[in-house]
Short mmCIF file of C-alpha atoms and ligand atoms in Angstrom, two decimals:
data_model
loop_
_atom_site.label_atom_id
_atom_site.label_comp_id
_atom_site.label_asym_id
_atom_site.label_seq_id
_atom_site.Cartn_x
_atom_site.Cartn_y
_atom_site.Cartn_z
CA MET A 1 -25.45 3.37 209.84
CA VAL A 2 -23.43 2.20 207.39
CA ARG A 3 -24.01 4.19 203.84
CA TYR A 4 -24.03 1.54 200.79
CA SER A 5 -22.91 2.91 196.96
CA GLY A 6 -24.40 0.21 195.57
CA GLU A 7 -26.52 -3.09 195.78
CA VAL A 8 -27.23 -6.26 193.80
CA SER A 9 -30.27 -8.17 194.39
CA HIS A 10 -30.05 -12.12 193.99
CA GLN A 11 -33.97 -12.57 194.99
CA TRP A 12 -34.53 -13.45 191.55
CA ALA A 13 -31.85 -16.38 191.54
CA ARG A 14 -33.11 -17.48 195.01
CA ARG A 15 -37.01 -17.37 193.91
CA ARG A 16 -35.87 -19.29 190.59
CA LEU A 17 -33.81 -21.74 192.56
CA LEU A 18 -36.69 -22.73 194.74
CA ALA A 19 -38.93 -23.34 192.33
CA ASP A 20 -36.58 -25.60 190.14
CA TRP A 21 -36.10 -27.50 193.81
CA ARG A 22 -39.90 -27.78 194.29
CA ALA A 23 -40.61 -28.73 190.73
CA GLY A 24 -38.02 -31.75 191.59
CA LYS A 25 -35.43 -30.63 189.27
CA VAL A 26 -33.02 -29.93 192.01
CA ALA A 27 -31.65 -32.18 194.67
CA ARG A 28 -31.68 -30.71 198.16
CA ASP A 29 -28.58 -31.74 198.85
CA THR A 30 -27.49 -28.93 196.04
CA VAL A 31 -29.62 -26.41 197.87
CA CYS A 32 -28.52 -27.52 201.26
CA ASP A 33 -24.82 -27.45 200.59
CA GLY A 34 -23.96 -24.93 203.38
CA ASP A 35 -20.04 -25.86 204.29
CA PHE A 36 -19.05 -25.90 208.12
CA ARG A 37 -17.99 -22.05 208.12
CA LEU A 38 -20.98 -20.99 206.71
CA LEU A 39 -22.84 -23.01 209.16
CA ALA A 40 -20.61 -21.75 212.01
CA ALA A 41 -20.97 -18.29 211.21
CA SER A 42 -24.51 -18.34 211.21
CA ARG A 43 -25.02 -19.53 214.45
CA PHE A 44 -21.97 -16.83 216.04
CA HIS A 45 -22.79 -14.06 213.78
CA GLY A 46 -26.38 -14.73 212.47
CA ARG A 47 -29.46 -12.39 213.22
CA ARG A 48 -32.55 -14.90 213.08
CA ILE A 49 -35.32 -13.53 210.98
CA GLU A 50 -39.17 -13.69 211.31
CA ARG A 51 -39.58 -16.52 208.18
CA HIS A 52 -38.93 -20.27 208.23
CA CYS A 53 -36.85 -22.03 206.05
CA PRO A 54 -37.98 -22.34 202.56
CA ILE A 55 -36.48 -25.84 202.54
CA CYS A 56 -37.40 -27.49 205.97
CA ASP A 57 -39.55 -24.94 207.38
CA GLY A 58 -37.72 -24.98 210.24
CA ASP A 59 -38.02 -21.59 212.56
CA ASP A 60 -34.23 -21.12 212.76
CA LEU A 61 -33.64 -18.99 209.40
CA ARG A 62 -30.53 -16.66 209.70
CA VAL A 63 -28.79 -14.22 207.83
CA VAL A 64 -25.25 -13.58 207.92
CA LEU A 65 -22.85 -10.73 207.02
CA TRP A 66 -20.04 -11.36 204.77
CA ILE A 67 -17.14 -8.92 204.01
CA PHE A 68 -14.81 -9.09 200.96
CA GLY A 69 -12.32 -6.55 199.93
CA ASP A 70 -8.54 -5.80 199.42
CA SER A 71 -8.41 -2.59 202.06
CA LEU A 72 -9.93 -5.38 204.47
CA GLY A 73 -6.54 -7.53 204.38
CA LYS A 74 -7.04 -10.60 206.25
CA MET A 75 -10.31 -9.79 207.27
CA SER A 76 -11.39 -10.52 203.66
CA SER A 77 -13.93 -13.23 203.63
CA SER A 78 -14.96 -13.96 206.93
CA ALA A 79 -18.59 -13.13 208.47
CA ARG A 80 -18.98 -9.88 210.40
CA SER A 81 -21.36 -7.88 212.84
CA VAL A 82 -23.21 -5.05 212.02
CA GLU A 83 -21.09 -3.11 214.32
CA GLU A 84 -17.88 -4.47 212.90
CA ILE A 85 -19.30 -3.67 209.34
CA GLU A 86 -20.04 -0.14 210.84
CA ARG A 87 -16.28 0.58 211.86
CA PHE A 88 -15.05 -0.24 209.26
CA ALA A 89 -17.23 1.73 206.93
CA ASP A 90 -16.47 4.51 209.46
CA ALA A 91 -12.57 3.98 208.85
CA GLY A 92 -13.38 4.98 205.27
CA ARG A 93 -12.48 1.42 203.90
CA GLU A 94 -14.15 0.20 200.79
CA PHE A 95 -15.52 -3.36 200.74
CA THR A 96 -18.65 -5.42 199.87
CA VAL A 97 -20.74 -7.09 202.20
CA HIS A 98 -22.87 -10.20 201.08
CA THR A 99 -25.97 -11.20 203.23
CA VAL A 100 -26.27 -14.76 203.08
CA GLU A 101 -29.64 -16.46 204.25
CA VAL A 102 -28.59 -19.85 206.40
CA CYS A 103 -30.50 -22.47 207.84
CA PRO A 104 -28.95 -23.95 210.49
CA ASP A 105 -30.98 -27.00 211.01
CA CYS A 106 -30.95 -28.31 206.75
CA HIS A 107 -27.86 -26.39 205.88
CA TRP A 108 -30.08 -24.57 203.04
CA ASN A 109 -28.02 -20.79 202.04
CA HIS A 110 -28.48 -18.78 199.43
CA LEU A 111 -26.98 -14.62 198.62
CA LEU A 112 -29.66 -12.66 199.12
CA SER A 113 -27.87 -9.25 198.02
CA ALA A 114 -24.53 -7.53 197.47
CA ARG A 115 -23.81 -4.30 198.37
CA GLU A 116 -20.74 -2.06 198.03
CA VAL A 117 -19.71 -0.02 200.81
CA GLY A 118 -17.21 3.09 199.96
CA PRO A 119 -16.90 6.27 198.43
ZN1 LIG B 201 -33.95 -25.43 207.01
#
């Protein structure tokens, strides 16, 4: 188990964005802007979750874990499995884990939370 020293939730921003989209204030292109790298990562590293996509209602919604931090060197800003993150945490590295929701079908994506790993 990875012990996190802090967490910032982005659920409120997600709900607000979806409300704006439903109200027609935000274009679908804007909310479904997942780039190639994120979509590829969601297919390779993503974990499917028991929810439908809030945009296209597809059932292939996934969460991807991205890691950032100077202590990671060239591994910073890449998608990683839970096992890899545990290994980096056990090695005493300090970094941030972004949990990102991604729909590979319509390219919807949103940051759910940012968590700190480290002492
Ligand atoms: Zn979708």
